[in-house]
Amino acid sequence: MLVNMKSREKRFAYLFNNKLERLYIEQPQQKSAVGNIYVGIVTKVAPGMNAAFVDIGEVKNCYLPKDKLASYSADDSSFNEKKNRSISIYIKQGEKVLVQVVKDATGTKGPKLTGIVELQKDNLVYMPYGRYIAVSKKLTDQKLQQQLRSVGKKLTAQSEGLIFRTSAANASEAELTAEVDELRQKYTELLRQAATAKKPALLLANNDYERELFRILEKMESGEVFVDTQEEAKGWSSVFPKLTFHYYADNKNLFSFFAVEKDIEDALKRIVWLEKGAYLIIDETEAATIIDVNTGKYEGKHNLEQTAFDTNRYAAIEAARQLKVRDLSGIILIDFIDMPKEHERKIEEIMKKELQKDSRQTKVIGFTALGILQITRKKTVVPLSQAVKTKCPVCDGTGAVMSAESMAFKLERELWEYERSDHDLIEVEAQREVIKVFSGKDKQHLKRLEEILGMQITLHERDFAIPDYHIKYIGQKNNS
């Protein structure tokens, strides 16, 4: 695991057998709202959609389905009775509600909400209106599952719910009780804040970067973790004793040192090359992600049917990896090369096996009559392409280029490599927006970086067609 936290753009990369398996990039302006808890105000109730729209203080109103309302969950009526009742019975326009984001905004759609709030601790997830007890699927011991469910029933009231995490297997009942009590008090405090709020507001922010990172670290039974910040490298070593932590202090960027930067560039390309000349074409749309499999130059050593199967096998393994690296989600359709039904079943099993390694909730639906494999993958964060790219101003959105933020952070990482060097002046030519992001508000970040690096950074604005920069000079002031 490579953890790059030195600059404002936070990144981590998980490598297995020296191959990139998971990549996560978080820019300050693109932090995911998933898990955040807000007090919102209902702006519209839509009985025809069985949903309400809620203002949480962000740009777009949010979507809140009827079956995700706390009041709906608290209703002890039968499922059929509740199903046939109008949403207007459970929520009113102008009402204040405590909600949690379960899906970020995409395109023209606002975030998706739930009123069934989840609060997490080390060993469990507490839901004030969950109404069920569940145990992690990774805990396969039925006796242990039953014990945890019994503890859960003792700890919860009728409306409450708990999900026991894998680590709960090693926790005592007293520890689990303490966690439930702490989270119950936390929820009570959130309700108090919501009741006194006069307008929509964020009450509890989720650290999505650490959540995604820790999710993978928890799964690693062994391995090495390289972190470019000393405090985290030291602190996390006690949290994950099975792993070996290293503080990476070299001037060269961590991702560059391990040759991951090229993997990131490849993950942003439309074409992905497979073994022996075959390739994938990956197209992301708002409705779905389409992956097309092509034999290319691969002719195979046997008959056409075997060549198709071999290509599809390579494609299934690589497509599963690309879903994780690119963080693709929603509906995913893979158009494999035509093959008989028995080969379709084999490819489906290969895909299921590869996606078992995925930390995100993923489901392989199966092949359609047209031979297209259907997959759904839960969205919790924005895909890689949205995280680092923006609409191209030159082609009016028909393509994409690196955003001003990404170029500014790239420049920052490049300049960090000159820390403790003999130079005292760097001159940079860059587009206006790149300079603006790089410098920060009132040039605070520029000044901070100059102080840390011990050199003067001179920025010259240039009329580049796209967000870009060029380091013009590195050296001594008297030689410039």
CSV table of C-alpha atoms in Angstrom, one decimal:
chain,number,residue,atom,x,y,z
A,1,MET,CA,0.0,0.0,0.0
A,2,LEU,CA,1.3,3.4,-1.0
A,3,VAL,CA,-0.2,6.4,0.9
A,4,ASN,CA,0.5,9.8,-0.5
A,5,MET,CA,-0.7,12.5,2.0
A,6,LYS,CA,2.1,15.1,1.7
A,7,SER,CA,0.3,17.4,-0.6
A,8,ARG,CA,-3.4,18.6,-0.7
A,9,GLU,CA,-4.4,16.0,-3.1
A,10,LYS,CA,-4.6,12.7,-1.1
A,11,ARG,CA,-4.0,9.4,-2.8
A,12,PHE,CA,-3.4,5.8,-2.1
A,13,ALA,CA,-2.6,2.8,-4.3
A,14,TYR,CA,-2.9,-0.9,-3.3
A,15,LEU,CA,-0.5,-3.2,-5.2
A,16,PHE,CA,-0.8,-7.0,-5.2
A,17,ASN,CA,2.2,-8.8,-6.7
A,18,ASN,CA,3.4,-5.5,-7.9
A,19,LYS,CA,0.2,-4.9,-9.9
A,20,LEU,CA,-2.1,-2.0,-9.2
A,21,GLU,CA,-5.4,-3.3,-7.8
A,22,ARG,CA,-7.0,-0.3,-6.2
A,23,LEU,CA,-6.5,3.5,-6.6
A,24,TYR,CA,-8.1,6.3,-4.7
A,25,ILE,CA,-7.7,10.0,-5.3
A,26,GLU,CA,-9.3,12.7,-3.1
A,27,GLN,CA,-9.0,16.4,-4.0
A,28,PRO,CA,-10.2,19.0,-1.5
A,29,GLN,CA,-13.0,20.3,-3.7
A,30,GLN,CA,-14.3,16.8,-4.5
A,31,LYS,CA,-14.6,15.1,-1.1
A,32,SER,CA,-17.3,12.6,-1.1
A,33,ALA,CA,-20.4,13.4,1.0
A,34,VAL,CA,-21.3,9.7,1.5
A,35,GLY,CA,-21.7,9.0,5.2
A,36,ASN,CA,-22.1,12.7,6.1
A,37,ILE,CA,-25.1,13.5,8.4
A,38,TYR,CA,-27.1,16.6,7.8
A,39,VAL,CA,-30.2,18.4,9.1
A,40,GLY,CA,-32.3,19.1,6.1
A,41,ILE,CA,-35.6,20.7,5.2
A,42,VAL,CA,-38.2,19.0,3.0
A,43,THR,CA,-38.8,21.1,-0.1
A,44,LYS,CA,-41.2,18.8,-1.9
A,45,VAL,CA,-43.2,15.6,-1.2
A,46,ALA,CA,-43.8,13.6,-4.4
A,47,PRO,CA,-46.4,10.8,-3.7
A,48,GLY,CA,-46.2,9.7,-7.4
A,49,MET,CA,-42.5,8.9,-6.9
A,50,ASN,CA,-42.9,7.7,-3.3
A,51,ALA,CA,-40.1,10.1,-2.4
A,52,ALA,CA,-39.3,13.5,-1.0
A,53,PHE,CA,-36.8,16.1,-2.0
A,54,VAL,CA,-34.7,17.6,0.7
A,55,ASP,CA,-32.5,20.7,1.0
A,56,ILE,CA,-29.3,20.0,2.9
A,57,GLY,CA,-27.6,23.3,2.2
A,58,GLU,CA,-25.8,22.0,-0.9
A,59,VAL,CA,-26.3,23.1,-4.6
A,60,LYS,CA,-28.8,20.4,-5.5
A,61,ASN,CA,-31.8,19.1,-3.6
A,62,CYS,CA,-31.5,15.5,-2.5
A,63,TYR,CA,-33.7,12.4,-3.1
A,64,LEU,CA,-35.2,10.6,-0.1
A,65,PRO,CA,-37.3,7.5,-0.8
A,66,LYS,CA,-40.3,6.6,1.4
A,67,ASP,CA,-38.8,3.3,2.6
A,68,LYS,CA,-35.7,5.1,3.9
A,69,LEU,CA,-37.6,7.5,6.2
A,70,ALA,CA,-37.1,7.1,9.9
A,71,SER,CA,-40.9,7.5,10.4
A,72,TYR,CA,-41.6,4.8,7.9
A,73,SER,CA,-39.2,2.4,9.7
A,74,ALA,CA,-40.7,3.3,13.1
A,75,ASP,CA,-44.2,2.3,11.9
A,76,ASP,CA,-45.1,-1.1,13.4
A,77,SER,CA,-47.8,-1.8,10.8
A,78,SER,CA,-47.4,-4.7,8.3
A,79,PHE,CA,-45.3,-4.3,5.2
A,80,ASN,CA,-48.3,-4.4,2.9
A,81,GLU,CA,-50.1,-1.7,5.0
A,82,LYS,CA,-47.1,0.6,4.9
A,83,LYS,CA,-46.5,-0.1,1.2
A,84,ASN,CA,-50.0,1.1,0.3
A,85,ARG,CA,-49.9,4.3,2.4
A,86,SER,CA,-49.0,7.6,0.8
A,87,ILE,CA,-45.6,9.1,1.7
A,88,SER,CA,-47.5,12.2,2.8
A,89,ILE,CA,-48.5,10.3,6.0
A,90,TYR,CA,-44.8,10.0,7.0
A,91,ILE,CA,-43.3,13.3,6.0
A,92,LYS,CA,-44.5,16.9,5.3
A,93,GLN,CA,-43.2,19.8,3.2
A,94,GLY,CA,-41.2,22.2,5.4
A,95,GLU,CA,-40.4,19.5,7.9
A,96,LYS,CA,-36.9,19.3,9.4
A,97,VAL,CA,-35.3,15.8,9.0
A,98,LEU,CA,-32.0,14.2,10.1
A,99,VAL,CA,-30.5,12.4,7.0
A,100,GLN,CA,-27.4,10.7,5.8
A,101,VAL,CA,-25.9,10.7,2.3
A,102,VAL,CA,-25.7,7.2,0.7
A,103,LYS,CA,-24.8,8.3,-2.8
A,104,ASP,CA,-23.1,11.4,-4.2
A,105,ALA,CA,-24.6,13.6,-6.8
A,106,THR,CA,-24.0,12.5,-10.4
A,107,GLY,CA,-24.6,14.6,-13.5
A,108,THR,CA,-28.0,16.3,-13.1
A,109,LYS,CA,-29.0,14.1,-10.2
A,110,GLY,CA,-28.6,15.3,-6.6
A,111,PRO,CA,-27.3,13.1,-3.7
A,112,LYS,CA,-29.4,10.2,-2.5
A,113,LEU,CA,-30.3,10.2,1.2
A,114,THR,CA,-31.5,7.9,3.9
A,115,GLY,CA,-33.3,8.8,7.2
A,116,ILE,CA,-32.1,5.5,8.7
A,117,VAL,CA,-28.8,6.8,10.0
A,118,GLU,CA,-25.8,4.6,10.5
A,119,LEU,CA,-23.1,5.4,13.1
A,120,GLN,CA,-19.9,3.3,13.2
A,121,LYS,CA,-17.4,2.2,15.7
A,122,ASP,CA,-14.5,-0.3,15.6
A,123,ASN,CA,-16.7,-3.4,16.1
A,124,LEU,CA,-20.2,-2.5,15.0
A,125,VAL,CA,-22.6,-0.2,13.2
A,126,TYR,CA,-25.5,1.3,15.2
A,127,MET,CA,-28.8,2.2,13.5
A,128,PRO,CA,-31.4,4.0,15.6
A,129,TYR,CA,-34.1,2.8,13.2
A,130,GLY,CA,-32.5,-0.3,11.7
A,131,ARG,CA,-34.9,-2.8,13.3
A,132,TYR,CA,-32.6,-5.8,12.6
A,133,ILE,CA,-29.4,-7.5,13.8
A,134,ALA,CA,-26.8,-8.6,11.2
A,135,VAL,CA,-23.4,-10.2,11.4
A,136,SER,CA,-20.5,-9.7,8.9
A,137,LYS,CA,-20.6,-12.4,6.2
A,138,LYS,CA,-16.9,-13.0,6.8
A,139,LEU,CA,-17.7,-14.5,10.2
A,140,THR,CA,-18.8,-18.0,9.0
A,141,ASP,CA,-18.8,-19.7,12.4
A,142,GLN,CA,-22.6,-20.2,13.0
A,143,LYS,CA,-22.2,-20.5,16.8
A,144,LEU,CA,-20.3,-17.1,16.9
A,145,GLN,CA,-23.0,-15.6,14.7
A,146,GLN,CA,-25.7,-16.8,17.0
A,147,GLN,CA,-23.8,-15.4,20.1
A,148,LEU,CA,-23.4,-12.0,18.5
A,149,ARG,CA,-27.1,-11.9,17.5
A,150,SER,CA,-28.1,-12.8,21.1
A,151,VAL,CA,-25.9,-9.9,22.4
A,152,GLY,CA,-27.4,-7.6,19.8
A,153,LYS,CA,-30.9,-8.4,20.9
A,154,LYS,CA,-30.0,-7.6,24.5
A,155,LEU,CA,-28.4,-4.3,23.6
A,156,THR,CA,-31.1,-2.9,21.3
A,157,ALA,CA,-34.6,-1.6,21.7
A,158,GLN,CA,-37.3,-2.6,19.2
A,159,SER,CA,-36.7,0.1,16.7
A,160,GLU,CA,-32.9,-0.1,16.8
A,161,GLY,CA,-30.5,-2.2,14.7
A,162,LEU,CA,-26.9,-3.4,14.8
A,163,ILE,CA,-24.4,-4.7,12.2
A,164,PHE,CA,-21.5,-6.6,13.8
A,165,ARG,CA,-18.2,-6.1,11.9
A,166,THR,CA,-15.6,-8.8,11.6
A,167,SER,CA,-13.6,-7.4,14.5
A,168,ALA,CA,-16.5,-8.0,16.8
A,169,ALA,CA,-15.4,-11.7,17.0
A,170,ASN,CA,-12.6,-10.6,19.3
A,171,ALA,CA,-14.5,-8.1,21.4
A,172,SER,CA,-16.1,-8.7,24.8
A,173,GLU,CA,-19.7,-8.1,25.5
A,174,ALA,CA,-18.7,-5.2,27.8
A,175,GLU,CA,-16.8,-3.6,24.9
A,176,LEU,CA,-19.7,-4.0,22.5
A,177,THR,CA,-22.1,-2.6,25.1
A,178,ALA,CA,-19.8,0.5,25.6
A,179,GLU,CA,-19.8,1.1,21.8
A,180,VAL,CA,-23.6,0.9,21.5
A,181,ASP,CA,-24.0,3.3,24.5
A,182,GLU,CA,-21.5,5.8,23.0
A,183,LEU,CA,-23.2,5.7,19.6
A,184,ARG,CA,-26.6,6.0,21.1
A,185,GLN,CA,-25.5,9.2,23.0
A,186,LYS,CA,-23.9,10.5,19.7
A,187,TYR,CA,-27.3,10.1,17.9
A,188,THR,CA,-29.1,11.8,20.8
A,189,GLU,CA,-26.7,14.8,20.4
A,190,LEU,CA,-27.3,14.9,16.6
A,191,LEU,CA,-31.1,15.0,17.3
A,192,ARG,CA,-30.5,17.9,19.7
A,193,GLN,CA,-28.5,19.8,17.1
A,194,ALA,CA,-31.1,19.1,14.4
A,195,ALA,CA,-33.9,20.4,16.6
A,196,THR,CA,-32.1,23.7,17.3
A,197,ALA,CA,-30.9,24.3,13.7
A,198,LYS,CA,-32.6,27.1,11.9
A,199,LYS,CA,-31.4,26.1,8.4
A,200,PRO,CA,-30.0,23.1,6.6
A,201,ALA,CA,-26.5,22.2,7.9
A,202,LEU,CA,-23.8,19.6,8.0
A,203,LEU,CA,-23.8,18.0,11.5
A,204,LEU,CA,-21.2,15.2,11.1
A,205,ALA,CA,-18.6,14.8,8.3
A,206,ASN,CA,-17.3,11.5,7.3
A,207,ASN,CA,-13.6,11.0,6.5
A,208,ASP,CA,-14.0,9.1,3.3
A,209,TYR,CA,-10.3,8.9,2.5
A,210,GLU,CA,-9.5,7.1,5.8
A,211,ARG,CA,-12.6,4.9,5.5
A,212,GLU,CA,-11.6,3.6,2.1
A,213,LEU,CA,-7.9,3.2,3.1
A,214,PHE,CA,-8.7,1.5,6.4
A,215,ARG,CA,-11.2,-0.9,4.7
A,216,ILE,CA,-8.3,-2.3,2.6
A,217,LEU,CA,-5.7,-2.2,5.4
A,218,GLU,CA,-8.1,-4.3,7.6
A,219,LYS,CA,-8.3,-6.9,4.9
A,220,MET,CA,-4.5,-7.2,4.4
A,221,GLU,CA,-3.3,-10.2,6.4
A,222,SER,CA,0.3,-9.1,5.8
A,223,GLY,CA,2.2,-6.6,3.6
A,224,GLU,CA,4.1,-3.3,3.6
A,225,VAL,CA,2.7,0.2,3.8
A,226,PHE,CA,4.7,3.2,2.7
A,227,VAL,CA,3.4,6.6,4.0
A,228,ASP,CA,5.0,9.9,3.1
A,229,THR,CA,3.9,11.6,6.4
A,230,GLN,CA,5.7,10.5,9.6
A,231,GLU,CA,2.9,11.0,12.1
A,232,GLU,CA,0.5,8.7,10.2
A,233,ALA,CA,3.2,6.1,9.5
A,234,LYS,CA,3.9,5.8,13.2
A,235,GLY,CA,0.3,6.1,14.5
A,236,TRP,CA,-1.2,3.5,12.1
A,237,SER,CA,1.4,0.9,12.9
A,238,SER,CA,-0.2,0.3,16.3
A,239,VAL,CA,-3.7,0.1,14.7
A,240,PHE,CA,-2.7,-2.5,12.1
A,241,PRO,CA,0.0,-4.6,13.9
A,242,LYS,CA,0.0,-7.3,11.1
A,243,LEU,CA,1.4,-4.8,8.6
A,244,THR,CA,4.9,-3.3,8.3
A,245,PHE,CA,4.8,0.5,8.1
A,246,HIS,CA,7.5,2.7,6.5
A,247,TYR,CA,7.9,6.4,6.6
A,248,TYR,CA,8.9,7.4,3.0
A,249,ALA,CA,11.1,10.5,3.3
A,250,ASP,CA,12.7,10.5,-0.2
A,251,ASN,CA,12.5,13.6,-2.3
A,252,LYS,CA,11.1,11.7,-5.3
A,253,ASN,CA,7.3,11.5,-5.2
A,254,LEU,CA,6.2,8.2,-3.7
A,255,PHE,CA,4.0,7.2,-6.6
A,256,SER,CA,6.8,8.0,-9.1
A,257,PHE,CA,9.3,5.9,-7.1
A,258,PHE,CA,7.0,2.9,-7.4
A,259,ALA,CA,6.1,3.6,-11.0
A,260,VAL,CA,2.4,4.1,-10.2
A,261,GLU,CA,2.0,7.4,-12.0
A,262,LYS,CA,2.0,5.5,-15.4
A,263,ASP,CA,-0.7,3.1,-14.0
A,264,ILE,CA,-2.8,6.2,-13.3
A,265,GLU,CA,-2.3,7.5,-16.8
A,266,ASP,CA,-3.3,4.1,-18.2
A,267,ALA,CA,-6.4,4.0,-16.0
A,268,LEU,CA,-7.6,7.2,-17.7
A,269,LYS,CA,-7.3,5.8,-21.2
A,270,ARG,CA,-10.3,4.5,-23.2
A,271,ILE,CA,-8.4,1.5,-24.6
A,272,VAL,CA,-6.8,-1.1,-22.3
A,273,TRP,CA,-4.5,-3.7,-23.9
A,274,LEU,CA,-4.7,-7.3,-22.9
A,275,GLU,CA,-2.3,-10.2,-23.5
A,276,LYS,CA,-1.4,-11.1,-27.1
A,277,GLY,CA,-2.9,-8.0,-28.8
A,278,ALA,CA,-6.5,-8.2,-27.6
A,279,TYR,CA,-8.0,-5.1,-26.0
A,280,LEU,CA,-10.9,-3.5,-24.1
A,281,ILE,CA,-12.7,-0.3,-25.0
A,282,ILE,CA,-14.2,1.4,-21.9
A,283,ASP,CA,-16.9,4.1,-22.3
A,284,GLU,CA,-18.4,5.8,-19.3
A,285,THR,CA,-21.8,7.4,-19.6
A,286,GLU,CA,-24.3,8.7,-17.1
A,287,ALA,CA,-26.6,5.7,-17.5
A,288,ALA,CA,-24.0,2.9,-17.5
A,289,THR,CA,-20.4,1.9,-18.2
A,290,ILE,CA,-19.9,-0.1,-21.4
A,291,ILE,CA,-16.9,-2.4,-21.9
A,292,ASP,CA,-16.4,-3.8,-25.4
A,293,VAL,CA,-14.0,-6.8,-25.8
A,294,ASN,CA,-12.0,-7.1,-29.1
A,295,THR,CA,-9.6,-9.8,-30.2
A,296,GLY,CA,-7.4,-7.2,-32.0
A,297,LYS,CA,-4.3,-8.9,-33.3
A,298,TYR,CA,-4.8,-12.1,-31.3
A,299,GLU,CA,-5.4,-15.0,-33.6
A,300,GLY,CA,-4.9,-17.9,-31.2
A,301,LYS,CA,-3.3,-21.3,-31.7
A,302,HIS,CA,-6.5,-23.3,-32.0
A,303,ASN,CA,-9.9,-22.8,-33.5
A,304,LEU,CA,-12.0,-19.6,-33.5
A,305,GLU,CA,-14.1,-20.8,-30.6
A,306,GLN,CA,-11.1,-21.4,-28.3
A,307,THR,CA,-9.6,-18.0,-29.4
A,308,ALA,CA,-12.8,-16.3,-28.4
A,309,PHE,CA,-12.8,-18.0,-25.0
A,310,ASP,CA,-9.2,-17.2,-24.3
A,311,THR,CA,-9.7,-13.6,-25.2
A,312,ASN,CA,-12.9,-13.4,-23.0
A,313,ARG,CA,-11.0,-15.0,-20.1
A,314,TYR,CA,-8.2,-12.4,-20.3
A,315,ALA,CA,-10.9,-9.7,-20.6
A,316,ALA,CA,-12.9,-10.8,-17.6
A,317,ILE,CA,-9.9,-10.7,-15.3
A,318,GLU,CA,-8.7,-7.3,-16.6
A,319,ALA,CA,-12.3,-5.8,-16.6
A,320,ALA,CA,-12.7,-6.8,-12.9
A,321,ARG,CA,-9.4,-5.0,-12.1
A,322,GLN,CA,-10.4,-2.0,-14.1
A,323,LEU,CA,-13.7,-1.6,-12.1
A,324,LYS,CA,-11.6,-1.4,-8.9
A,325,VAL,CA,-8.8,0.8,-10.2
A,326,ARG,CA,-11.2,3.3,-12.0
A,327,ASP,CA,-13.9,3.0,-9.3
A,328,LEU,CA,-16.6,2.4,-11.9
A,329,SER,CA,-20.0,1.9,-10.4
A,330,GLY,CA,-23.7,1.6,-11.2
A,331,ILE,CA,-24.7,-0.5,-14.2
A,332,ILE,CA,-21.8,-2.1,-16.0
A,333,LEU,CA,-22.3,-4.0,-19.3
A,334,ILE,CA,-19.5,-6.1,-20.8
A,335,ASP,CA,-19.9,-7.1,-24.4
A,336,PHE,CA,-17.8,-10.2,-24.7
A,337,ILE,CA,-17.0,-11.9,-28.0
A,338,ASP,CA,-19.8,-14.3,-29.0
A,339,MET,CA,-19.4,-17.7,-27.4
A,340,PRO,CA,-21.5,-20.8,-26.6
A,341,LYS,CA,-23.6,-20.9,-23.4
A,342,GLU,CA,-21.2,-23.3,-21.6
A,343,HIS,CA,-18.3,-20.8,-22.1
A,344,GLU,CA,-20.6,-17.9,-20.9
A,345,ARG,CA,-21.1,-19.8,-17.6
A,346,LYS,CA,-17.3,-20.2,-17.2
A,347,ILE,CA,-16.7,-16.5,-17.9
A,348,GLU,CA,-19.4,-15.6,-15.4
A,349,GLU,CA,-17.7,-17.7,-12.7
A,350,ILE,CA,-14.3,-16.1,-13.5
A,351,MET,CA,-15.8,-12.7,-13.1
A,352,LYS,CA,-17.5,-13.6,-9.8
A,353,LYS,CA,-14.3,-15.0,-8.4
A,354,GLU,CA,-12.3,-11.8,-9.4
A,355,LEU,CA,-14.9,-9.5,-7.9
A,356,GLN,CA,-14.9,-11.4,-4.6
A,357,LYS,CA,-11.6,-9.4,-4.0
A,358,ASP,CA,-13.6,-6.1,-4.4
A,359,SER,CA,-14.2,-4.1,-1.2
A,360,ARG,CA,-17.3,-2.5,-2.9
A,361,GLN,CA,-20.6,-4.3,-3.0
A,362,THR,CA,-20.8,-5.9,-6.4
A,363,LYS,CA,-23.3,-8.3,-8.1
A,364,VAL,CA,-22.9,-10.3,-11.3
A,365,ILE,CA,-26.4,-10.5,-12.7
A,366,GLY,CA,-25.6,-12.8,-15.7
A,367,PHE,CA,-25.6,-12.8,-19.5
A,368,THR,CA,-28.5,-11.3,-21.5
A,369,ALA,CA,-29.9,-13.0,-24.6
A,370,LEU,CA,-27.5,-10.8,-26.7
A,371,GLY,CA,-24.5,-12.2,-24.8
A,372,ILE,CA,-23.8,-9.1,-22.7
A,373,LEU,CA,-22.7,-9.6,-19.1
A,374,GLN,CA,-24.6,-7.4,-16.6
A,375,ILE,CA,-22.9,-6.3,-13.4
A,376,THR,CA,-23.9,-3.8,-10.7
A,377,ARG,CA,-21.4,-2.1,-8.4
A,378,LYS,CA,-22.4,0.1,-5.5
A,379,LYS,CA,-21.3,3.7,-5.8
A,380,THR,CA,-19.9,5.4,-2.7
A,381,VAL,CA,-17.2,7.7,-4.3
A,382,VAL,CA,-16.8,9.4,-7.6
A,383,PRO,CA,-15.0,7.4,-10.4
A,384,LEU,CA,-11.3,8.2,-11.1
A,385,SER,CA,-12.2,10.0,-14.4
A,386,GLN,CA,-14.4,12.5,-12.6
A,387,ALA,CA,-11.9,12.9,-9.7
A,388,VAL,CA,-9.1,14.1,-11.9
A,389,LYS,CA,-10.6,15.3,-15.2
A,390,THR,CA,-12.9,18.1,-16.4
A,391,LYS,CA,-14.7,19.0,-19.6
A,392,CYS,CA,-12.3,20.2,-22.3
A,393,PRO,CA,-12.8,23.9,-23.0
A,394,VAL,CA,-11.3,23.4,-26.5
A,395,CYS,CA,-13.6,20.6,-27.7
A,396,ASP,CA,-16.6,21.8,-25.7
A,397,GLY,CA,-17.0,18.7,-23.6
A,398,THR,CA,-16.7,16.0,-26.3
A,399,GLY,CA,-13.4,14.9,-24.6
A,400,ALA,CA,-11.7,15.5,-21.3
A,401,VAL,CA,-8.4,17.0,-20.1
A,402,MET,CA,-6.6,17.1,-16.8
A,403,SER,CA,-8.3,19.7,-14.5
A,404,ALA,CA,-6.6,22.8,-13.2
A,405,GLU,CA,-6.6,21.3,-9.7
A,406,SER,CA,-4.9,18.1,-10.9
A,407,MET,CA,-2.2,20.0,-12.8
A,408,ALA,CA,-1.6,22.3,-9.7
A,409,PHE,CA,-1.3,19.3,-7.4
A,410,LYS,CA,1.0,17.6,-10.0
A,411,LEU,CA,3.2,20.7,-10.0
A,412,GLU,CA,3.2,20.7,-6.2
A,413,ARG,CA,4.4,17.1,-6.1
A,414,GLU,CA,7.1,17.9,-8.6
A,415,LEU,CA,8.4,20.8,-6.6
A,416,TRP,CA,8.5,18.7,-3.4
A,417,GLU,CA,11.3,16.7,-5.1
A,418,TYR,CA,13.6,19.7,-4.8
A,419,GLU,CA,13.3,19.8,-1.0
A,420,ARG,CA,16.7,20.1,0.6
A,421,SER,CA,18.3,20.8,-2.8
A,422,ASP,CA,21.0,23.5,-3.5
A,423,HIS,CA,18.6,25.6,-5.6
A,424,ASP,CA,17.0,28.7,-4.3
A,425,LEU,CA,14.8,29.8,-7.3
A,426,ILE,CA,12.3,28.0,-9.5
A,427,GLU,CA,10.4,29.8,-12.3
A,428,VAL,CA,7.2,28.2,-13.6
A,429,GLU,CA,5.0,29.1,-16.6
A,430,ALA,CA,1.4,28.1,-16.1
A,431,GLN,CA,-2.2,28.7,-17.1
A,432,ARG,CA,-4.1,31.2,-14.9
A,433,GLU,CA,-6.4,28.7,-13.2
A,434,VAL,CA,-3.4,26.4,-12.4
A,435,ILE,CA,-1.6,29.3,-10.7
A,436,LYS,CA,-4.7,30.2,-8.8
A,437,VAL,CA,-5.2,26.7,-7.4
A,438,PHE,CA,-1.5,26.2,-6.8
A,439,SER,CA,-1.1,29.5,-4.9
A,440,GLY,CA,-4.1,29.1,-2.7
A,441,LYS,CA,-6.2,31.8,-1.0
A,442,ASP,CA,-4.2,35.0,-0.6
A,443,LYS,CA,-1.2,33.0,-1.9
A,444,GLN,CA,-1.0,31.2,1.5
A,445,HIS,CA,-0.1,27.8,0.1
A,446,LEU,CA,2.6,29.3,-2.2
A,447,LYS,CA,4.2,31.1,0.7
A,448,ARG,CA,4.0,28.0,2.9
A,449,LEU,CA,5.7,25.9,0.1
A,450,GLU,CA,8.4,28.5,-0.4
A,451,GLU,CA,9.2,28.4,3.3
A,452,ILE,CA,9.3,24.6,3.5
A,453,LEU,CA,11.4,24.2,0.4
A,454,GLY,CA,13.6,27.1,1.2
A,455,MET,CA,13.4,28.7,-2.2
A,456,GLN,CA,11.6,31.3,-4.2
A,457,ILE,CA,8.9,30.1,-6.6
A,458,THR,CA,8.1,32.6,-9.4
A,459,LEU,CA,4.9,32.0,-11.3
A,460,HIS,CA,4.4,33.4,-14.9
A,461,GLU,CA,0.9,33.4,-16.4
A,462,ARG,CA,0.7,31.9,-19.9
A,463,ASP,CA,-2.2,31.6,-22.2
A,464,PHE,CA,-2.2,27.8,-22.6
A,465,ALA,CA,-5.3,26.3,-24.3
A,466,ILE,CA,-5.7,23.7,-21.5
A,467,PRO,CA,-4.7,23.6,-17.8
A,468,ASP,CA,-1.0,23.1,-18.0
A,469,TYR,CA,2.4,24.3,-16.6
A,470,HIS,CA,6.1,24.2,-17.6
A,471,ILE,CA,9.1,24.6,-15.2
A,472,LYS,CA,11.2,27.2,-17.0
A,473,TYR,CA,14.2,27.5,-14.7
A,474,ILE,CA,15.7,25.9,-11.6
A,475,GLY,CA,18.8,27.3,-10.1
A,476,GLN,CA,20.3,30.2,-8.3
A,477,LYS,CA,18.8,33.7,-8.1
A,478,ASN,CA,21.9,35.5,-9.3
A,479,ASN,CA,22.1,33.3,-12.4
A,480,SER,CA,18.5,33.8,-13.5
